[in-house]
């Protein structure tokens, strides 16, 4: 899409179909949020010495259900609900604009797609990070859902205690920038480069499966590569091991500390629930983006 298509001419589509897009986001969040809670719990636990250590994925699900109830899987769900629609709008809109700007450079088309993805991810991270801080702090809370603070109460507590800066509502920003930047760089770059390299099928069903398979691999590979940033983000934004003492301060300092204390594999905690969520979810997002883009080009 050029600028005219992506901004001016699709304004009618945005307004008429926004309720549908919002509903899709809500359904996906409600279905996938338990995996996000489980992922965060794995990422903030500090090895076998942690008294709250989960033995595995099944043990984590059973423990949360037994001690916190079914609502425990939906802790911190309001921030994603509030952020998801603008986050995706920023992701895909800025990707198109960065791609347009990079067309004037000497970068190859394949490299330009990856760099445009990197730019869109960094922009997206600036929007979503405050929501992530509140979400992670709620997901880390192991109290009953009924007694834990509300989303807005938790946000007020963070602001009143540490403000809006890098120790408060925007802590972990560098890790979030790394997480989203690396993810989108691979996500968009891999998908569009591989899709162009594999011949399209004339059968609509086979073509759909071709695109879905490439999107699935794209989301999975992106999740595997960026998860050390995700672990660092969760450690920084989650509760510190000793109250009142800041152990996890910055992105790469946290990665180095986790590696030194818990080993290399600790940087990949929560990978399975992350892939279960973002593998198929990433494929669906790209398919919706492509088919909507094609529709706009043909009809506007």
Short mmCIF file of C-alpha atoms in Angstrom, two decimals:
data_model
loop_
_atom_site.label_atom_id
_atom_site.label_comp_id
_atom_site.label_asym_id
_atom_site.label_seq_id
_atom_site.Cartn_x
_atom_site.Cartn_y
_atom_site.Cartn_z
CA UNK A 1 0.00 0.00 0.00
CA UNK A 2 1.16 3.51 -0.73
CA UNK A 3 0.51 6.42 1.59
CA UNK A 4 -2.68 7.37 -0.24
CA UNK A 5 -4.16 3.90 0.22
CA UNK A 6 -2.98 3.33 3.77
CA UNK A 7 -4.07 6.62 5.26
CA UNK A 8 -6.44 8.69 3.18
CA UNK A 9 -8.45 6.14 1.26
CA UNK A 10 -9.01 3.60 3.99
CA UNK A 11 -10.52 6.06 6.44
CA UNK A 12 -14.02 4.84 5.59
CA UNK A 13 -12.94 1.23 6.17
CA UNK A 14 -11.45 2.11 9.56
CA UNK A 15 -14.62 3.76 10.79
CA UNK A 16 -17.08 1.22 9.40
CA UNK A 17 -15.16 -1.91 10.40
CA UNK A 18 -13.58 -0.74 13.66
CA UNK A 19 -16.18 -2.56 15.83
CA UNK A 20 -15.37 -5.82 14.02
CA UNK A 21 -11.63 -5.36 14.53
CA UNK A 22 -12.15 -4.52 18.20
CA UNK A 23 -14.26 -7.66 18.69
CA UNK A 24 -11.57 -9.80 17.04
CA UNK A 25 -8.94 -8.32 19.35
CA UNK A 26 -11.11 -8.95 22.40
CA UNK A 27 -11.77 -12.57 21.43
CA UNK A 28 -8.08 -13.26 20.82
CA UNK A 29 -7.03 -11.64 24.10
CA UNK A 30 -9.61 -13.60 26.10
CA UNK A 31 -8.55 -16.89 24.51
CA UNK A 32 -4.79 -16.34 24.67
CA UNK A 33 -4.31 -14.33 27.87
CA UNK A 34 -3.90 -17.41 30.14
CA UNK A 35 -0.82 -18.35 28.08
CA UNK A 36 0.56 -14.84 28.65
CA UNK A 37 0.05 -15.16 32.42
CA UNK A 38 1.82 -18.54 32.44
CA UNK A 39 4.66 -17.14 30.32
CA UNK A 40 5.19 -14.24 32.73
CA UNK A 41 5.14 -16.55 35.78
CA UNK A 42 7.89 -18.71 34.26
CA UNK A 43 9.97 -15.69 33.32
CA UNK A 44 9.95 -14.10 36.77
CA UNK A 45 10.78 -17.26 38.74
CA UNK A 46 14.44 -17.54 39.65
CA UNK A 47 15.44 -21.18 39.20
CA UNK A 48 14.84 -24.21 41.42
CA UNK A 49 15.75 -22.26 44.57
CA UNK A 50 12.68 -20.08 44.07
CA UNK A 51 10.04 -21.26 46.61
CA UNK A 52 7.33 -20.54 44.03
CA UNK A 53 9.05 -22.55 41.30
CA UNK A 54 6.75 -24.36 38.84
CA UNK A 55 7.82 -27.85 37.79
CA UNK A 56 6.44 -27.52 34.27
CA UNK A 57 3.68 -26.11 32.08
CA UNK A 58 1.01 -28.45 33.46
CA UNK A 59 2.06 -27.80 37.05
CA UNK A 60 1.83 -24.05 36.44
CA UNK A 61 -1.72 -24.31 35.08
CA UNK A 62 -2.80 -26.60 37.93
CA UNK A 63 -1.21 -24.45 40.64
CA UNK A 64 -2.75 -21.22 39.38
CA UNK A 65 -6.16 -22.87 39.09
CA UNK A 66 -5.92 -24.47 42.55
CA UNK A 67 -4.60 -21.43 44.45
CA UNK A 68 -6.01 -18.48 42.50
CA UNK A 69 -9.04 -19.90 40.71
CA UNK A 70 -9.99 -19.62 37.07
CA UNK A 71 -9.82 -15.81 37.25
CA UNK A 72 -6.13 -16.14 38.08
CA UNK A 73 -5.53 -16.83 34.39
CA UNK A 74 -6.99 -13.43 33.56
CA UNK A 75 -4.88 -11.26 35.84
CA UNK A 76 -3.68 -8.16 34.04
CA UNK A 77 -6.11 -8.60 31.15
CA UNK A 78 -7.40 -5.01 31.08
CA UNK A 79 -4.11 -3.37 29.92
CA UNK A 80 -3.90 -5.61 26.81
CA UNK A 81 -7.57 -4.93 26.06
CA UNK A 82 -6.93 -1.18 26.24
CA UNK A 83 -3.66 -1.34 24.30
CA UNK A 84 -4.18 -4.06 21.68
CA UNK A 85 -6.18 -2.16 19.06
CA UNK A 86 -3.98 1.00 19.05
CA UNK A 87 -0.87 -1.22 19.27
CA UNK A 88 -1.77 -3.12 16.13
CA UNK A 89 -2.80 0.06 14.35
CA UNK A 90 0.62 1.56 15.15
CA UNK A 91 2.42 -1.66 14.12
CA UNK A 92 0.93 -1.95 10.65
CA UNK A 93 0.51 1.75 9.87
CA UNK A 94 4.10 2.64 10.77
CA UNK A 95 5.39 -0.45 8.93
CA UNK A 96 3.82 0.87 5.74
CA UNK A 97 5.21 4.37 6.30
CA UNK A 98 8.73 3.16 7.11
CA UNK A 99 8.59 0.89 4.07
CA UNK A 100 7.60 3.85 1.91
CA UNK A 101 10.47 6.00 3.27
CA UNK A 102 13.00 3.20 2.83
CA UNK A 103 12.02 2.81 -0.83
CA UNK A 104 14.04 6.00 -1.43
CA UNK A 105 17.22 4.47 0.04
CA UNK A 106 19.80 2.11 -1.47
CA UNK A 107 18.64 -0.81 0.68
CA UNK A 108 17.54 -3.96 -1.14
CA UNK A 109 13.78 -4.63 -1.00
CA UNK A 110 14.30 -7.58 1.36
CA UNK A 111 16.47 -5.59 3.75
CA UNK A 112 14.08 -2.63 3.59
CA UNK A 113 11.23 -4.85 4.78
CA UNK A 114 13.25 -5.99 7.79
CA UNK A 115 14.34 -2.45 8.67
CA UNK A 116 10.75 -1.21 8.29
CA UNK A 117 9.69 -3.99 10.67
CA UNK A 118 12.36 -2.92 13.15
CA UNK A 119 11.13 0.68 13.01
CA UNK A 120 7.50 -0.32 13.47
CA UNK A 121 8.44 -2.49 16.47
CA UNK A 122 10.38 0.31 18.16
CA UNK A 123 7.47 2.71 17.63
CA UNK A 124 4.98 0.13 18.90
CA UNK A 125 7.08 -0.43 22.04
CA UNK A 126 6.85 3.24 23.01
CA UNK A 127 3.06 3.00 22.94
CA UNK A 128 2.67 -0.32 24.74
CA UNK A 129 5.34 -0.19 27.48
CA UNK A 130 3.28 1.57 30.22
CA UNK A 131 0.52 -0.99 29.71
CA UNK A 132 3.08 -3.79 29.97
CA UNK A 133 4.40 -2.46 33.29
CA UNK A 134 0.92 -2.56 34.83
CA UNK A 135 0.09 -5.93 33.24
CA UNK A 136 3.24 -7.70 34.46
CA UNK A 137 2.87 -6.32 38.00
CA UNK A 138 -0.68 -7.71 38.13
CA UNK A 139 0.28 -11.07 36.57
CA UNK A 140 3.07 -11.51 39.11
CA UNK A 141 0.62 -11.12 42.00
CA UNK A 142 -0.24 -14.58 43.40
CA UNK A 143 -3.06 -13.41 45.65
CA UNK A 144 -6.63 -14.32 44.91
CA UNK A 145 -8.14 -12.39 42.01
CA UNK A 146 -10.75 -10.93 44.38
CA UNK A 147 -8.25 -9.32 46.75
CA UNK A 148 -5.59 -8.07 44.32
CA UNK A 149 -5.74 -4.38 43.31
CA UNK A 150 -7.59 -3.31 40.17
CA UNK A 151 -5.73 -2.25 37.06
CA UNK A 152 -6.26 1.45 37.72
CA UNK A 153 -5.34 1.11 41.41
CA UNK A 154 -2.12 -0.67 40.43
CA UNK A 155 -1.31 2.02 37.87
CA UNK A 156 -1.90 4.76 40.48
CA UNK A 157 0.35 2.93 42.95
CA UNK A 158 3.17 2.71 40.40
CA UNK A 159 2.81 6.38 39.46
CA UNK A 160 2.57 7.59 43.07
CA UNK A 161 5.59 5.51 44.12
CA UNK A 162 7.94 5.88 41.16
CA UNK A 163 6.34 8.33 38.71
CA UNK A 164 6.12 8.06 34.94
CA UNK A 165 9.84 7.65 34.23
CA UNK A 166 12.17 4.70 33.72
CA UNK A 167 11.72 3.59 37.34
CA UNK A 168 7.96 3.90 37.24
CA UNK A 169 5.38 3.53 34.49
CA UNK A 170 8.07 3.25 31.81
CA UNK A 171 10.52 0.90 33.50
CA UNK A 172 11.87 -1.82 31.28
CA UNK A 173 11.52 0.42 28.22
CA UNK A 174 14.85 -0.70 26.70
CA UNK A 175 13.84 -4.35 27.03
CA UNK A 176 10.43 -3.62 25.48
CA UNK A 177 12.13 -1.79 22.60
CA UNK A 178 14.37 -4.82 22.08
CA UNK A 179 11.50 -7.27 22.33
CA UNK A 180 9.24 -5.52 19.83
CA UNK A 181 12.02 -4.28 17.55
CA UNK A 182 13.61 -7.72 17.10
CA UNK A 183 10.24 -9.47 16.83
CA UNK A 184 8.86 -7.20 14.11
CA UNK A 185 12.15 -7.08 12.21
CA UNK A 186 12.09 -10.87 11.80
CA UNK A 187 8.29 -11.12 11.68
CA UNK A 188 7.83 -8.83 8.67
CA UNK A 189 11.20 -9.49 7.03
CA UNK A 190 10.91 -13.29 7.14
CA UNK A 191 7.26 -13.39 6.09
CA UNK A 192 7.43 -11.14 3.04
CA UNK A 193 10.83 -12.37 1.82
CA UNK A 194 9.92 -16.05 2.12
CA UNK A 195 6.43 -15.48 0.70
CA UNK A 196 7.92 -13.86 -2.40
CA UNK A 197 10.44 -16.70 -2.78
CA UNK A 198 7.83 -19.49 -2.71
CA UNK A 199 5.56 -19.60 -5.78
CA UNK A 200 1.92 -18.72 -5.17
CA UNK A 201 -0.83 -21.26 -5.78
CA UNK A 202 -3.83 -20.67 -8.01
CA UNK A 203 -6.01 -22.66 -5.59
CA UNK A 204 -7.35 -20.19 -2.97
CA UNK A 205 -7.28 -22.82 -0.22
CA UNK A 206 -3.68 -23.84 -0.95
CA UNK A 207 -2.69 -20.19 -1.19
CA UNK A 208 -4.29 -19.53 2.19
CA UNK A 209 -2.42 -22.50 3.71
CA UNK A 210 0.86 -21.33 2.10
CA UNK A 211 0.54 -17.89 3.67
CA UNK A 212 -0.62 -19.30 7.01
CA UNK A 213 2.33 -21.72 7.18
CA UNK A 214 4.83 -18.95 6.40
CA UNK A 215 3.16 -16.67 8.98
CA UNK A 216 3.24 -19.46 11.58
CA UNK A 217 6.96 -20.03 11.05
CA UNK A 218 7.54 -16.26 11.07
CA UNK A 219 5.78 -15.81 14.42
CA UNK A 220 7.55 -18.85 15.89
CA UNK A 221 11.05 -17.85 14.77
CA UNK A 222 10.49 -14.25 15.94
CA UNK A 223 9.38 -15.51 19.36
CA UNK A 224 12.45 -17.74 19.71
CA UNK A 225 14.88 -14.96 18.82
CA UNK A 226 13.40 -12.15 20.92
CA UNK A 227 12.54 -14.04 24.11
CA UNK A 228 15.72 -13.05 26.04
CA UNK A 229 14.46 -9.46 25.79
CA UNK A 230 11.05 -10.67 27.01
CA UNK A 231 12.62 -12.40 30.04
CA UNK A 232 14.62 -9.26 30.87
CA UNK A 233 11.47 -7.16 30.56
CA UNK A 234 9.52 -9.40 32.92
CA UNK A 235 12.33 -9.41 35.50
CA UNK A 236 12.63 -5.61 35.43
CA UNK A 237 8.89 -4.92 35.45
CA UNK A 238 8.02 -7.71 37.89
CA UNK A 239 8.73 -7.86 41.63
CA UNK A 240 12.37 -7.65 42.66
CA UNK A 241 13.78 -10.60 44.69
CA UNK A 242 14.40 -8.41 47.76
CA UNK A 243 11.77 -5.71 48.42
CA UNK A 244 13.32 -2.26 48.36
CA UNK A 245 16.41 -3.39 46.45
CA UNK A 246 16.64 -3.14 42.67
CA UNK A 247 18.47 -6.17 41.32
CA UNK A 248 17.32 -6.08 37.71
CA UNK A 249 18.08 -2.58 36.44
CA UNK A 250 18.59 -2.56 32.68
CA UNK A 251 18.09 -4.83 29.70
CA UNK A 252 21.57 -6.24 29.08
CA UNK A 253 22.56 -6.11 32.76
CA UNK A 254 19.52 -8.30 33.51
CA UNK A 255 20.32 -10.72 30.69
CA UNK A 256 23.91 -11.09 31.92
CA UNK A 257 22.76 -11.56 35.51
CA UNK A 258 20.18 -14.22 34.60
CA UNK A 259 22.76 -16.03 32.46
CA UNK A 260 25.39 -15.94 35.22
CA UNK A 261 23.07 -17.05 38.04
CA UNK A 262 20.67 -19.43 36.27
CA UNK A 263 22.32 -20.48 33.03
CA UNK A 264 21.68 -19.92 29.34
CA UNK A 265 18.33 -21.70 29.23
CA UNK A 266 16.90 -19.29 31.81
CA UNK A 267 16.86 -16.66 29.05
CA UNK A 268 14.28 -18.85 27.28
CA UNK A 269 11.83 -19.27 30.12
CA UNK A 270 8.23 -19.11 28.99
CA UNK A 271 9.12 -19.98 25.39
CA UNK A 272 6.51 -22.74 24.97
CA UNK A 273 3.45 -20.67 26.03
CA UNK A 274 4.87 -17.73 24.04
CA UNK A 275 5.08 -19.83 20.85
CA UNK A 276 1.64 -21.33 21.51
CA UNK A 277 0.28 -17.81 21.55
CA UNK A 278 2.33 -15.89 18.98
CA UNK A 279 2.95 -18.67 16.44
CA UNK A 280 -0.63 -19.06 15.22
CA UNK A 281 -1.56 -15.56 16.42
CA UNK A 282 1.19 -14.03 14.32
CA UNK A 283 0.04 -15.98 11.28
CA UNK A 284 -3.54 -14.79 11.70
CA UNK A 285 -2.44 -11.16 12.10
CA UNK A 286 -0.41 -11.22 8.89
CA UNK A 287 -3.19 -12.93 6.95
CA UNK A 288 -5.75 -10.38 8.09
CA UNK A 289 -3.31 -7.59 7.25
CA UNK A 290 -2.66 -8.98 3.75
CA UNK A 291 -6.28 -9.67 2.84
CA UNK A 292 -7.46 -6.30 4.15
CA UNK A 293 -4.62 -4.58 2.26
CA UNK A 294 -5.58 -6.40 -0.97
CA UNK A 295 -9.22 -5.47 -0.44
CA UNK A 296 -8.33 -1.81 0.01
CA UNK A 297 -6.15 -1.76 -3.11
CA UNK A 298 -8.91 -3.28 -5.24
CA UNK A 299 -11.81 -1.24 -3.86
CA UNK A 300 -10.27 2.15 -3.05
#
